[in-house]
JSON list of C-alpha atoms in Angstrom, two decimals:
[
{"chain": "Y", "resi": 5, "resn": "MET", "atom": "CA", "xyz": [0.14, -0.06, 0.05]},
{"chain": "Y", "resi": 6, "resn": "ARG", "atom": "CA", "xyz": [1.32, 3.46, -0.72]},
{"chain": "Y", "resi": 7, "resn": "THR", "atom": "CA", "xyz": [-0.31, 6.86, 0.36]},
{"chain": "Y", "resi": 8, "resn": "LEU", "atom": "CA", "xyz": [0.13, 9.76, -2.01]},
{"chain": "Y", "resi": 9, "resn": "THR", "atom": "CA", "xyz": [-0.16, 13.21, -0.15]},
{"chain": "Y", "resi": 10, "resn": "LEU", "atom": "CA", "xyz": [-1.14, 16.52, -1.74]},
{"chain": "Y", "resi": 11, "resn": "ASN", "atom": "CA", "xyz": [1.23, 18.68, 0.26]},
{"chain": "Y", "resi": 12, "resn": "ARG", "atom": "CA", "xyz": [0.00, 22.50, 0.01]},
{"chain": "Y", "resi": 13, "resn": "PRO", "atom": "CA", "xyz": [-1.80, 22.99, 2.83]},
{"chain": "Y", "resi": 14, "resn": "HIS", "atom": "CA", "xyz": [-1.18, 26.80, 2.63]},
{"chain": "Y", "resi": 15, "resn": "ARG", "atom": "CA", "xyz": [-3.29, 26.72, -0.58]},
{"chain": "Y", "resi": 16, "resn": "ARG", "atom": "CA", "xyz": [-5.69, 24.20, 0.47]},
{"chain": "Y", "resi": 17, "resn": "ASN", "atom": "CA", "xyz": [-3.99, 21.63, -1.79]},
{"chain": "Y", "resi": 18, "resn": "ALA", "atom": "CA", "xyz": [-4.43, 23.77, -4.86]},
{"chain": "Y", "resi": 19, "resn": "ILE", "atom": "CA", "xyz": [-2.64, 22.22, -7.63]},
{"chain": "Y", "resi": 20, "resn": "ASP", "atom": "CA", "xyz": [-0.07, 24.09, -9.58]},
{"chain": "Y", "resi": 21, "resn": "ALA", "atom": "CA", "xyz": [2.04, 23.25, -12.47]},
{"chain": "Y", "resi": 22, "resn": "GLU", "atom": "CA", "xyz": [4.83, 21.53, -10.41]},
{"chain": "Y", "resi": 23, "resn": "LEU", "atom": "CA", "xyz": [2.21, 19.51, -8.53]},
{"chain": "Y", "resi": 24, "resn": "TRP", "atom": "CA", "xyz": [0.47, 18.45, -11.73]},
{"chain": "Y", "resi": 25, "resn": "GLN", "atom": "CA", "xyz": [3.76, 17.11, -13.01]},
{"chain": "Y", "resi": 26, "resn": "ALA", "atom": "CA", "xyz": [4.40, 15.46, -9.65]},
{"chain": "Y", "resi": 27, "resn": "LEU", "atom": "CA", "xyz": [1.44, 13.53, -9.42]},
{"chain": "Y", "resi": 28, "resn": "ALA", "atom": "CA", "xyz": [1.81, 12.33, -13.14]},
{"chain": "Y", "resi": 29, "resn": "ASP", "atom": "CA", "xyz": [5.15, 11.26, -12.09]},
{"chain": "Y", "resi": 30, "resn": "ALA", "atom": "CA", "xyz": [3.90, 9.61, -8.97]},
{"chain": "Y", "resi": 31, "resn": "PHE", "atom": "CA", "xyz": [1.36, 7.71, -10.85]},
{"chain": "Y", "resi": 32, "resn": "ARG", "atom": "CA", "xyz": [3.77, 6.27, -13.48]},
{"chain": "Y", "resi": 33, "resn": "ALA", "atom": "CA", "xyz": [6.05, 5.30, -10.79]},
{"chain": "Y", "resi": 34, "resn": "VAL", "atom": "CA", "xyz": [3.24, 3.38, -9.20]},
{"chain": "Y", "resi": 35, "resn": "ALA", "atom": "CA", "xyz": [2.05, 1.85, -12.12]},
{"chain": "Y", "resi": 36, "resn": "GLY", "atom": "CA", "xyz": [5.51, 0.37, -12.64]},
{"chain": "Y", "resi": 37, "resn": "ASP", "atom": "CA", "xyz": [5.87, -0.79, -9.19]},
{"chain": "Y", "resi": 38, "resn": "ARG", "atom": "CA", "xyz": [4.61, -4.34, -8.52]},
{"chain": "Y", "resi": 39, "resn": "THR", "atom": "CA", "xyz": [5.07, -4.15, -4.52]},
{"chain": "Y", "resi": 40, "resn": "VAL", "atom": "CA", "xyz": [2.33, -1.14, -4.52]},
{"chain": "Y", "resi": 41, "resn": "ARG", "atom": "CA", "xyz": [-0.94, -3.05, -4.26]},
{"chain": "Y", "resi": 42, "resn": "ALA", "atom": "CA", "xyz": [-3.37, -0.46, -3.25]},
{"chain": "Y", "resi": 43, "resn": "LEU", "atom": "CA", "xyz": [-2.71, 3.70, -3.45]},
{"chain": "Y", "resi": 44, "resn": "VAL", "atom": "CA", "xyz": [-4.72, 5.98, -1.13]},
{"chain": "Y", "resi": 45, "resn": "ILE", "atom": "CA", "xyz": [-4.80, 9.78, -2.04]},
{"chain": "Y", "resi": 46, "resn": "GLN", "atom": "CA", "xyz": [-5.19, 12.53, 0.56]},
{"chain": "Y", "resi": 47, "resn": "GLY", "atom": "CA", "xyz": [-4.60, 16.17, 1.19]},
{"chain": "Y", "resi": 48, "resn": "ALA", "atom": "CA", "xyz": [-2.43, 17.72, 3.90]},
{"chain": "Y", "resi": 49, "resn": "GLY", "atom": "CA", "xyz": [-3.94, 19.93, 6.65]},
{"chain": "Y", "resi": 50, "resn": "LYS", "atom": "CA", "xyz": [-7.58, 20.62, 6.57]},
{"chain": "Y", "resi": 51, "resn": "ALA", "atom": "CA", "xyz": [-8.38, 20.07, 2.93]},
{"chain": "Y", "resi": 52, "resn": "PHE", "atom": "CA", "xyz": [-8.55, 17.22, 0.36]},
{"chain": "Y", "resi": 53, "resn": "CYS", "atom": "CA", "xyz": [-7.68, 19.49, -2.76]},
{"chain": "Y", "resi": 54, "resn": "SER", "atom": "CA", "xyz": [-9.41, 23.09, -3.63]},
{"chain": "Y", "resi": 55, "resn": "GLY", "atom": "CA", "xyz": [-8.67, 22.29, -7.43]},
{"chain": "Y", "resi": 56, "resn": "ALA", "atom": "CA", "xyz": [-5.97, 23.98, -9.56]},
{"chain": "Y", "resi": 57, "resn": "ASP", "atom": "CA", "xyz": [-4.26, 26.92, -8.44]},
{"chain": "Y", "resi": 58, "resn": "ILE", "atom": "CA", "xyz": [-5.60, 29.78, -10.46]},
{"chain": "Y", "resi": 59, "resn": "SER", "atom": "CA", "xyz": [-3.76, 32.42, -8.09]},
{"chain": "Y", "resi": 60, "resn": "VAL", "atom": "CA", "xyz": [-0.41, 31.68, -9.87]},
{"chain": "Y", "resi": 61, "resn": "PRO", "atom": "CA", "xyz": [0.10, 33.32, -13.25]},
{"chain": "Y", "resi": 62, "resn": "ASP", "atom": "CA", "xyz": [0.73, 30.91, -16.06]},
{"chain": "Y", "resi": 63, "resn": "ASN", "atom": "CA", "xyz": [1.60, 32.26, -19.51]},
{"chain": "Y", "resi": 64, "resn": "ALA", "atom": "CA", "xyz": [1.65, 28.94, -20.98]},
{"chain": "Y", "resi": 65, "resn": "HIS", "atom": "CA", "xyz": [-0.91, 28.42, -23.85]},
{"chain": "Y", "resi": 66, "resn": "PRO", "atom": "CA", "xyz": [-4.00, 26.67, -22.22]},
{"chain": "Y", "resi": 67, "resn": "ILE", "atom": "CA", "xyz": [-3.64, 23.75, -24.40]},
{"chain": "Y", "resi": 68, "resn": "TYR", "atom": "CA", "xyz": [-0.05, 22.92, -22.94]},
{"chain": "Y", "resi": 69, "resn": "ARG", "atom": "CA", "xyz": [-1.56, 23.49, -19.27]},
{"chain": "Y", "resi": 70, "resn": "MET", "atom": "CA", "xyz": [-4.64, 21.28, -20.18]},
{"chain": "Y", "resi": 71, "resn": "ARG", "atom": "CA", "xyz": [-2.24, 18.59, -21.37]},
{"chain": "Y", "resi": 72, "resn": "ALA", "atom": "CA", "xyz": [-0.93, 18.49, -17.74]},
{"chain": "Y", "resi": 73, "resn": "LEU", "atom": "CA", "xyz": [-4.24, 17.49, -16.33]},
{"chain": "Y", "resi": 74, "resn": "THR", "atom": "CA", "xyz": [-5.19, 15.20, -19.33]},
{"chain": "Y", "resi": 75, "resn": "ASP", "atom": "CA", "xyz": [-2.00, 13.13, -18.41]},
{"chain": "Y", "resi": 76, "resn": "VAL", "atom": "CA", "xyz": [-3.03, 13.16, -14.56]},
{"chain": "Y", "resi": 77, "resn": "ALA", "atom": "CA", "xyz": [-6.53, 12.12, -15.39]},
{"chain": "Y", "resi": 78, "resn": "VAL", "atom": "CA", "xyz": [-5.50, 9.13, -17.91]},
{"chain": "Y", "resi": 79, "resn": "LEU", "atom": "CA", "xyz": [-2.82, 7.99, -15.29]},
{"chain": "Y", "resi": 80, "resn": "LEU", "atom": "CA", "xyz": [-5.07, 7.74, -12.67]},
{"chain": "Y", "resi": 81, "resn": "HIS", "atom": "CA", "xyz": [-7.85, 5.96, -14.47]},
{"chain": "Y", "resi": 82, "resn": "GLU", "atom": "CA", "xyz": [-5.55, 3.38, -16.10]},
{"chain": "Y", "resi": 83, "resn": "LEU", "atom": "CA", "xyz": [-3.77, 2.39, -13.10]},
{"chain": "Y", "resi": 84, "resn": "PRO", "atom": "CA", "xyz": [-3.75, -1.32, -12.35]},
{"chain": "Y", "resi": 85, "resn": "LEU", "atom": "CA", "xyz": [-4.35, -1.28, -8.78]},
{"chain": "Y", "resi": 86, "resn": "PRO", "atom": "CA", "xyz": [-7.28, -0.11, -6.56]},
{"chain": "Y", "resi": 87, "resn": "THR", "atom": "CA", "xyz": [-7.25, 3.39, -5.59]},
{"chain": "Y", "resi": 88, "resn": "ILE", "atom": "CA", "xyz": [-8.88, 5.24, -3.01]},
{"chain": "Y", "resi": 89, "resn": "ALA", "atom": "CA", "xyz": [-9.63, 8.88, -2.46]},
{"chain": "Y", "resi": 90, "resn": "LYS", "atom": "CA", "xyz": [-9.59, 9.80, 1.37]},
{"chain": "Y", "resi": 91, "resn": "VAL", "atom": "CA", "xyz": [-11.39, 13.05, 1.61]},
{"chain": "Y", "resi": 92, "resn": "THR", "atom": "CA", "xyz": [-11.27, 15.37, 4.54]},
{"chain": "Y", "resi": 93, "resn": "GLY", "atom": "CA", "xyz": [-12.58, 19.04, 4.13]},
{"chain": "Y", "resi": 94, "resn": "PRO", "atom": "CA", "xyz": [-13.14, 20.64, 0.86]},
{"chain": "Y", "resi": 95, "resn": "ALA", "atom": "CA", "xyz": [-12.74, 18.75, -2.61]},
{"chain": "Y", "resi": 96, "resn": "ILE", "atom": "CA", "xyz": [-13.40, 21.55, -5.08]},
{"chain": "Y", "resi": 97, "resn": "GLY", "atom": "CA", "xyz": [-13.46, 21.66, -8.91]},
{"chain": "Y", "resi": 98, "resn": "ALA", "atom": "CA", "xyz": [-10.35, 19.37, -10.22]},
{"chain": "Y", "resi": 99, "resn": "GLY", "atom": "CA", "xyz": [-10.02, 18.51, -6.84]},
{"chain": "Y", "resi": 100, "resn": "TRP", "atom": "CA", "xyz": [-13.45, 16.81, -6.71]},
{"chain": "Y", "resi": 101, "resn": "ASN", "atom": "CA", "xyz": [-12.74, 15.17, -10.02]},
{"chain": "Y", "resi": 102, "resn": "LEU", "atom": "CA", "xyz": [-9.29, 13.78, -8.89]},
{"chain": "Y", "resi": 103, "resn": "ALA", "atom": "CA", "xyz": [-11.42, 12.20, -6.07]},
{"chain": "Y", "resi": 104, "resn": "LEU", "atom": "CA", "xyz": [-14.01, 10.81, -8.57]},
{"chain": "Y", "resi": 105, "resn": "GLY", "atom": "CA", "xyz": [-11.32, 9.35, -10.57]},
{"chain": "Y", "resi": 106, "resn": "CYS", "atom": "CA", "xyz": [-10.42, 7.10, -7.78]},
{"chain": "Y", "resi": 107, "resn": "ASP", "atom": "CA", "xyz": [-12.18, 3.47, -7.66]},
{"chain": "Y", "resi": 108, "resn": "LEU", "atom": "CA", "xyz": [-13.37, 4.40, -4.29]},
{"chain": "Y", "resi": 109, "resn": "VAL", "atom": "CA", "xyz": [-14.34, 7.42, -2.18]},
{"chain": "Y", "resi": 110, "resn": "VAL", "atom": "CA", "xyz": [-14.16, 7.69, 1.57]},
{"chain": "Y", "resi": 111, "resn": "ALA", "atom": "CA", "xyz": [-15.33, 11.15, 2.92]},
{"chain": "Y", "resi": 112, "resn": "ALA", "atom": "CA", "xyz": [-15.26, 12.36, 6.33]},
{"chain": "Y", "resi": 113, "resn": "GLU", "atom": "CA", "xyz": [-18.55, 13.69, 7.59]},
{"chain": "Y", "resi": 114, "resn": "SER", "atom": "CA", "xyz": [-17.23, 17.41, 7.64]},
{"chain": "Y", "resi": 115, "resn": "ALA", "atom": "CA", "xyz": [-16.00, 17.13, 3.66]},
{"chain": "Y", "resi": 116, "resn": "THR", "atom": "CA", "xyz": [-17.63, 19.03, 1.21]},
{"chain": "Y", "resi": 117, "resn": "PHE", "atom": "CA", "xyz": [-17.64, 19.08, -2.77]},
{"chain": "Y", "resi": 118, "resn": "ALA", "atom": "CA", "xyz": [-18.35, 21.59, -5.33]},
{"chain": "Y", "resi": 119, "resn": "GLN", "atom": "CA", "xyz": [-18.04, 21.56, -9.12]},
{"chain": "Y", "resi": 120, "resn": "VAL", "atom": "CA", "xyz": [-17.09, 25.32, -8.89]},
{"chain": "Y", "resi": 121, "resn": "PHE", "atom": "CA", "xyz": [-16.10, 25.95, -12.51]},
{"chain": "Y", "resi": 122, "resn": "THR", "atom": "CA", "xyz": [-18.99, 27.84, -13.66]},
{"chain": "Y", "resi": 123, "resn": "LYS", "atom": "CA", "xyz": [-18.30, 30.47, -11.02]},
{"chain": "Y", "resi": 124, "resn": "ARG", "atom": "CA", "xyz": [-14.94, 30.83, -12.30]},
{"chain": "Y", "resi": 125, "resn": "GLY", "atom": "CA", "xyz": [-16.15, 31.46, -15.85]},
{"chain": "Y", "resi": 126, "resn": "LEU", "atom": "CA", "xyz": [-14.96, 27.95, -16.98]},
{"chain": "Y", "resi": 127, "resn": "THR", "atom": "CA", "xyz": [-16.06, 24.32, -17.78]},
{"chain": "Y", "resi": 128, "resn": "MET", "atom": "CA", "xyz": [-15.29, 20.85, -15.80]},
{"chain": "Y", "resi": 129, "resn": "ASP", "atom": "CA", "xyz": [-11.90, 19.49, -16.38]},
{"chain": "Y", "resi": 130, "resn": "LEU", "atom": "CA", "xyz": [-9.99, 16.54, -14.99]},
{"chain": "Y", "resi": 131, "resn": "GLY", "atom": "CA", "xyz": [-12.71, 14.39, -16.44]},
{"chain": "Y", "resi": 132, "resn": "GLY", "atom": "CA", "xyz": [-15.68, 15.63, -14.87]},
{"chain": "Y", "resi": 133, "resn": "SER", "atom": "CA", "xyz": [-17.77, 15.76, -17.78]},
{"chain": "Y", "resi": 134, "resn": "TRP", "atom": "CA", "xyz": [-17.17, 11.92, -18.44]},
{"chain": "Y", "resi": 135, "resn": "LEU", "atom": "CA", "xyz": [-17.22, 10.80, -14.63]},
{"chain": "Y", "resi": 136, "resn": "LEU", "atom": "CA", "xyz": [-20.29, 12.61, -13.28]},
{"chain": "Y", "resi": 137, "resn": "PRO", "atom": "CA", "xyz": [-23.02, 11.59, -15.74]},
{"chain": "Y", "resi": 138, "resn": "ARG", "atom": "CA", "xyz": [-21.75, 7.73, -15.25]},
{"chain": "Y", "resi": 139, "resn": "LEU", "atom": "CA", "xyz": [-21.89, 8.24, -11.69]},
{"chain": "Y", "resi": 140, "resn": "ALA", "atom": "CA", "xyz": [-24.83, 10.44, -10.72]},
{"chain": "Y", "resi": 141, "resn": "GLY", "atom": "CA", "xyz": [-26.75, 10.55, -13.73]},
{"chain": "Y", "resi": 142, "resn": "MET", "atom": "CA", "xyz": [-27.33, 13.09, -16.25]},
{"chain": "Y", "resi": 143, "resn": "GLN", "atom": "CA", "xyz": [-29.59, 15.45, -14.46]},
{"chain": "Y", "resi": 144, "resn": "GLN", "atom": "CA", "xyz": [-27.84, 15.57, -11.36]},
{"chain": "Y", "resi": 145, "resn": "ALA", "atom": "CA", "xyz": [-24.47, 16.14, -13.10]},
{"chain": "Y", "resi": 146, "resn": "LYS", "atom": "CA", "xyz": [-26.18, 19.07, -15.11]},
{"chain": "Y", "resi": 147, "resn": "ARG", "atom": "CA", "xyz": [-27.44, 20.47, -11.39]},
{"chain": "Y", "resi": 148, "resn": "LEU", "atom": "CA", "xyz": [-23.99, 20.05, -10.10]},
{"chain": "Y", "resi": 149, "resn": "THR", "atom": "CA", "xyz": [-22.08, 21.70, -12.72]},
{"chain": "Y", "resi": 150, "resn": "LEU", "atom": "CA", "xyz": [-24.50, 24.45, -14.10]},
{"chain": "Y", "resi": 151, "resn": "LEU", "atom": "CA", "xyz": [-25.45, 25.67, -10.50]},
{"chain": "Y", "resi": 152, "resn": "ALA", "atom": "CA", "xyz": [-21.92, 24.86, -8.89]},
{"chain": "Y", "resi": 153, "resn": "GLU", "atom": "CA", "xyz": [-23.48, 23.94, -5.63]},
{"chain": "Y", "resi": 154, "resn": "THR", "atom": "CA", "xyz": [-21.70, 22.99, -2.54]},
{"chain": "Y", "resi": 155, "resn": "ILE", "atom": "CA", "xyz": [-22.94, 19.80, -1.14]},
{"chain": "Y", "resi": 156, "resn": "THR", "atom": "CA", "xyz": [-22.27, 17.75, 2.21]},
{"chain": "Y", "resi": 157, "resn": "ALA", "atom": "CA", "xyz": [-20.77, 14.14, 2.36]},
{"chain": "Y", "resi": 158, "resn": "THR", "atom": "CA", "xyz": [-24.11, 12.77, 2.94]},
{"chain": "Y", "resi": 159, "resn": "GLU", "atom": "CA", "xyz": [-25.43, 14.61, -0.27]},
{"chain": "Y", "resi": 160, "resn": "ALA", "atom": "CA", "xyz": [-22.57, 13.11, -2.15]},
{"chain": "Y", "resi": 161, "resn": "ARG", "atom": "CA", "xyz": [-23.19, 9.63, -0.81]},
{"chain": "Y", "resi": 162, "resn": "GLU", "atom": "CA", "xyz": [-26.65, 9.81, -1.72]},
{"chain": "Y", "resi": 163, "resn": "LEU", "atom": "CA", "xyz": [-25.66, 10.50, -5.17]},
{"chain": "Y", "resi": 164, "resn": "ASP", "atom": "CA", "xyz": [-23.20, 7.86, -5.36]},
{"chain": "Y", "resi": 165, "resn": "LEU", "atom": "CA", "xyz": [-20.43, 10.21, -5.54]},
{"chain": "Y", "resi": 166, "resn": "ALA", "atom": "CA", "xyz": [-18.94, 8.88, -2.30]},
{"chain": "Y", "resi": 167, "resn": "THR", "atom": "CA", "xyz": [-18.57, 5.32, -1.60]},
{"chain": "Y", "resi": 168, "resn": "TRP", "atom": "CA", "xyz": [-18.57, 5.67, 2.25]},
{"chain": "Y", "resi": 169, "resn": "VAL", "atom": "CA", "xyz": [-19.23, 8.57, 4.73]},
{"chain": "Y", "resi": 170, "resn": "VAL", "atom": "CA", "xyz": [-17.42, 8.05, 8.24]},
{"chain": "Y", "resi": 171, "resn": "PRO", "atom": "CA", "xyz": [-17.07, 10.31, 11.32]},
{"chain": "Y", "resi": 172, "resn": "ASP", "atom": "CA", "xyz": [-13.95, 12.44, 10.96]},
{"chain": "Y", "resi": 173, "resn": "ASP", "atom": "CA", "xyz": [-12.11, 10.64, 13.77]},
{"chain": "Y", "resi": 174, "resn": "GLU", "atom": "CA", "xyz": [-12.77, 7.11, 12.15]},
{"chain": "Y", "resi": 175, "resn": "ILE", "atom": "CA", "xyz": [-11.65, 8.07, 8.60]},
{"chain": "Y", "resi": 176, "resn": "ASP", "atom": "CA", "xyz": [-7.78, 7.07, 9.36]},
{"chain": "Y", "resi": 177, "resn": "PRO", "atom": "CA", "xyz": [-8.53, 3.56, 10.46]},
{"chain": "Y", "resi": 178, "resn": "PHE", "atom": "CA", "xyz": [-11.39, 3.02, 8.26]},
{"chain": "Y", "resi": 179, "resn": "THR", "atom": "CA", "xyz": [-9.24, 4.22, 5.18]},
{"chain": "Y", "resi": 180, "resn": "ASP", "atom": "CA", "xyz": [-6.30, 2.09, 6.65]},
{"chain": "Y", "resi": 181, "resn": "ASP", "atom": "CA", "xyz": [-8.09, -1.06, 6.94]},
{"chain": "Y", "resi": 182, "resn": "LEU", "atom": "CA", "xyz": [-9.68, -0.56, 3.64]},
{"chain": "Y", "resi": 183, "resn": "ALA", "atom": "CA", "xyz": [-6.45, -0.24, 1.91]},
{"chain": "Y", "resi": 184, "resn": "ARG", "atom": "CA", "xyz": [-5.07, -3.19, 3.66]},
{"chain": "Y", "resi": 185, "resn": "ARG", "atom": "CA", "xyz": [-8.02, -5.38, 2.57]},
{"chain": "Y", "resi": 186, "resn": "LEU", "atom": "CA", "xyz": [-7.43, -4.36, -0.88]},
{"chain": "Y", "resi": 187, "resn": "ALA", "atom": "CA", "xyz": [-3.60, -4.74, -0.59]},
{"chain": "Y", "resi": 188, "resn": "ASP", "atom": "CA", "xyz": [-4.17, -8.15, 0.44]},
{"chain": "Y", "resi": 189, "resn": "GLY", "atom": "CA", "xyz": [-6.46, -9.11, -2.59]},
{"chain": "Y", "resi": 190, "resn": "PRO", "atom": "CA", "xyz": [-5.04, -10.87, -5.70]},
{"chain": "Y", "resi": 191, "resn": "PRO", "atom": "CA", "xyz": [-3.36, -8.07, -7.91]},
{"chain": "Y", "resi": 192, "resn": "VAL", "atom": "CA", "xyz": [-3.99, -9.54, -11.12]},
{"chain": "Y", "resi": 193, "resn": "ALA", "atom": "CA", "xyz": [-7.47, -10.47, -10.74]},
{"chain": "Y", "resi": 194, "resn": "LEU", "atom": "CA", "xyz": [-8.10, -6.98, -9.17]},
{"chain": "Y", "resi": 195, "resn": "ALA", "atom": "CA", "xyz": [-6.25, -5.17, -12.23]},
{"chain": "Y", "resi": 196, "resn": "GLN", "atom": "CA", "xyz": [-8.26, -7.09, -14.41]},
{"chain": "Y", "resi": 197, "resn": "THR", "atom": "CA", "xyz": [-11.68, -6.60, -12.71]},
{"chain": "Y", "resi": 198, "resn": "LYS", "atom": "CA", "xyz": [-10.89, -2.93, -12.82]},
{"chain": "Y", "resi": 199, "resn": "ALA", "atom": "CA", "xyz": [-10.10, -2.87, -16.40]},
{"chain": "Y", "resi": 200, "resn": "LEU", "atom": "CA", "xyz": [-13.33, -4.90, -17.21]},
{"chain": "Y", "resi": 201, "resn": "LEU", "atom": "CA", "xyz": [-15.56, -2.28, -15.36]},
{"chain": "Y", "resi": 202, "resn": "HIS", "atom": "CA", "xyz": [-13.88, 0.30, -17.10]},
{"chain": "Y", "resi": 203, "resn": "GLY", "atom": "CA", "xyz": [-14.16, -1.09, -20.70]},
{"chain": "Y", "resi": 204, "resn": "GLY", "atom": "CA", "xyz": [-17.55, -2.88, -19.86]},
{"chain": "Y", "resi": 205, "resn": "ALA", "atom": "CA", "xyz": [-19.47, 0.49, -19.72]},
{"chain": "Y", "resi": 206, "resn": "ASP", "atom": "CA", "xyz": [-18.62, 1.33, -23.56]},
{"chain": "Y", "resi": 207, "resn": "THR", "atom": "CA", "xyz": [-18.99, -2.21, -25.10]},
{"chain": "Y", "resi": 208, "resn": "THR", "atom": "CA", "xyz": [-21.47, -4.42, -26.02]},
{"chain": "Y", "resi": 209, "resn": "LEU", "atom": "CA", "xyz": [-22.54, -7.58, -23.95]},
{"chain": "Y", "resi": 210, "resn": "ARG", "atom": "CA", "xyz": [-20.66, -9.78, -26.77]},
{"chain": "Y", "resi": 211, "resn": "GLN", "atom": "CA", "xyz": [-17.57, -7.77, -26.26]},
{"chain": "Y", "resi": 212, "resn": "ALA", "atom": "CA", "xyz": [-17.72, -7.43, -22.57]},
{"chain": "Y", "resi": 213, "resn": "LEU", "atom": "CA", "xyz": [-18.17, -11.38, -22.50]},
{"chain": "Y", "resi": 214, "resn": "GLY", "atom": "CA", "xyz": [-15.14, -11.88, -24.56]},
{"chain": "Y", "resi": 215, "resn": "ALA", "atom": "CA", "xyz": [-12.95, -9.47, -22.40]},
{"chain": "Y", "resi": 216, "resn": "GLU", "atom": "CA", "xyz": [-14.23, -11.56, -19.35]},
{"chain": "Y", "resi": 217, "resn": "ALA", "atom": "CA", "xyz": [-13.04, -14.77, -20.90]},
{"chain": "Y", "resi": 218, "resn": "GLY", "atom": "CA", "xyz": [-9.55, -13.73, -21.66]},
{"chain": "Y", "resi": 219, "resn": "ALA", "atom": "CA", "xyz": [-9.22, -12.16, -18.15]},
{"chain": "Y", "resi": 220, "resn": "GLN", "atom": "CA", "xyz": [-10.25, -15.46, -16.58]},
{"chain": "Y", "resi": 221, "resn": "GLY", "atom": "CA", "xyz": [-7.85, -17.18, -18.64]},
{"chain": "Y", "resi": 222, "resn": "LEU", "atom": "CA", "xyz": [-4.96, -14.98, -17.15]},
{"chain": "Y", "resi": 223, "resn": "ASN", "atom": "CA", "xyz": [-6.50, -15.30, -13.70]},
{"chain": "Y", "resi": 224, "resn": "PHE", "atom": "CA", "xyz": [-6.31, -19.27, -13.92]},
{"chain": "Y", "resi": 225, "resn": "ALA", "atom": "CA", "xyz": [-2.72, -18.85, -15.19]},
{"chain": "Y", "resi": 226, "resn": "THR", "atom": "CA", "xyz": [-1.25, -17.29, -11.75]},
{"chain": "Y", "resi": 227, "resn": "ALA", "atom": "CA", "xyz": [-1.03, -18.86, -8.50]},
{"chain": "Y", "resi": 228, "resn": "ASP", "atom": "CA", "xyz": [-3.52, -17.06, -6.85]},
{"chain": "Y", "resi": 229, "resn": "ALA", "atom": "CA", "xyz": [-6.42, -19.07, -8.06]},
{"chain": "Y", "resi": 230, "resn": "PRO", "atom": "CA", "xyz": [-5.05, -22.34, -6.97]},
{"chain": "Y", "resi": 231, "resn": "GLU", "atom": "CA", "xyz": [-4.18, -20.66, -3.51]},
{"chain": "Y", "resi": 232, "resn": "ALA", "atom": "CA", "xyz": [-7.67, -19.38, -3.21]},
{"chain": "Y", "resi": 233, "resn": "PHE", "atom": "CA", "xyz": [-9.17, -22.61, -3.94]},
{"chain": "Y", "resi": 234, "resn": "ALA", "atom": "CA", "xyz": [-6.69, -24.21, -1.43]},
{"chain": "Y", "resi": 235, "resn": "ALA", "atom": "CA", "xyz": [-7.22, -21.70, 1.25]},
{"chain": "Y", "resi": 236, "resn": "PHE", "atom": "CA", "xyz": [-11.15, -22.13, 0.90]},
{"chain": "Y", "resi": 237, "resn": "ALA", "atom": "CA", "xyz": [-10.65, -25.98, 1.38]},
{"chain": "Y", "resi": 238, "resn": "GLU", "atom": "CA", "xyz": [-8.43, -25.56, 4.38]},
{"chain": "Y", "resi": 239, "resn": "ARG", "atom": "CA", "xyz": [-10.57, -22.86, 5.93]},
{"chain": "Y", "resi": 240, "resn": "ARG", "atom": "CA", "xyz": [-7.80, -20.18, 6.13]},
{"chain": "Y", "resi": 241, "resn": "GLU", "atom": "CA", "xyz": [-7.25, -16.57, 4.42]},
{"chain": "Y", "resi": 242, "resn": "PRO", "atom": "CA", "xyz": [-5.37, -16.79, 1.18]},
{"chain": "Y", "resi": 243, "resn": "ARG", "atom": "CA", "xyz": [-2.02, -15.48, 0.51]},
{"chain": "Y", "resi": 244, "resn": "PHE", "atom": "CA", "xyz": [-2.18, -13.69, -3.18]},
{"chain": "Y", "resi": 245, "resn": "THR", "atom": "CA", "xyz": [1.19, -12.89, -4.65]},
{"chain": "Y", "resi": 246, "resn": "GLY", "atom": "CA", "xyz": [0.33, -12.40, -8.38]},
{"chain": "Y", "resi": 247, "resn": "ARG", "atom": "CA", "xyz": [2.93, -14.94, -9.55]},
{"chain": "Y", "resi": 248, "resn": "TRP", "atom": "CA", "xyz": [2.76, -16.53, -12.74]},
{"chain": "Y", "resi": 249, "resn": "SER", "atom": "CA", "xyz": [2.18, -20.23, -12.31]},
{"chain": "Y", "resi": 250, "resn": "ILE", "atom": "CA", "xyz": [2.94, -21.58, -15.75]},
{"chain": "Y", "resi": 251, "resn": "HIS", "atom": "CA", "xyz": [6.67, -23.19, -15.76]},
{"chain": "Y", "resi": 252, "resn": "ARG", "atom": "CA", "xyz": [8.35, -22.97, -18.90]},
{"chain": "Y", "resi": 253, "resn": "PRO", "atom": "CA", "xyz": [10.93, -25.88, -19.70]},
{"chain": "Y", "resi": 254, "resn": "PRO", "atom": "CA", "xyz": [14.52, -24.99, -19.37]},
{"chain": "Y", "resi": 255, "resn": "ILE", "atom": "CA", "xyz": [16.21, -23.86, -22.64]},
{"chain": "Y", "resi": 256, "resn": "ARG", "atom": "CA", "xyz": [18.95, -26.53, -23.25]},
{"chain": "Y", "resi": 257, "resn": "PRO", "atom": "CA", "xyz": [22.26, -25.46, -25.10]},
{"chain": "Y", "resi": 258, "resn": "GLU", "atom": "CA", "xyz": [22.58, -27.36, -28.26]},
{"chain": "Y", "resi": 259, "resn": "ASN", "atom": "CA", "xyz": [25.75, -29.09, -29.43]},
{"chain": "Y", "resi": 260, "resn": "GLY", "atom": "CA", "xyz": [27.14, -28.85, -25.88]},
{"chain": "Y", "resi": 261, "resn": "SER", "atom": "CA", "xyz": [27.81, -25.13, -26.30]}
]
């Protein structure tokens, strides 16, 4: 398990150009590190993230600035491991969409959420136009973005925009336990489950069934499926590793060389 902390508490963890790059670098590093089996994203201090930092002048063309956001959104979406947003305090604009881009959202009771973009004369970014209708439905997505209302954690849960709402003083142990449970799971099967769910939303039933069959074949080629069956029979917890279980014969040198 790894925890990634947005560490600009003096700006309520608003994301500037340097932090956008740091997020992209961190996601690439996590994607390439098979020892990391769950990722928690949190904010330092009393906020999760107040969005992009618009207080810092940036003379770069907007297309280049938006590429940084696009990289972060795609990298987060495609991470081959479970991701958890641990939201304490405000999650605003791109900060809220960063949380929605995670697989699961744990919100403290005091957390607040807002798609603030139209109040700034802007439209949503970091995947908000794709995420919100899929999670909350089109009408609620329109309500949240057109009116730019601030909602509570309870309202977010009712709209399926938070997975759990827990008391503020319980969010640390709750999230730690959740991350541990995910990290103890079968990494290959979890990665493929996540990919199937993402892909299944935009495919036909026949395409989804084909993808499921291919993924299941890969699962049976790991040591995790036999381990799970053995653990079930022996009434114990399985120990998942994600190891490939197909053994290839050794390569034998020819002509005694």
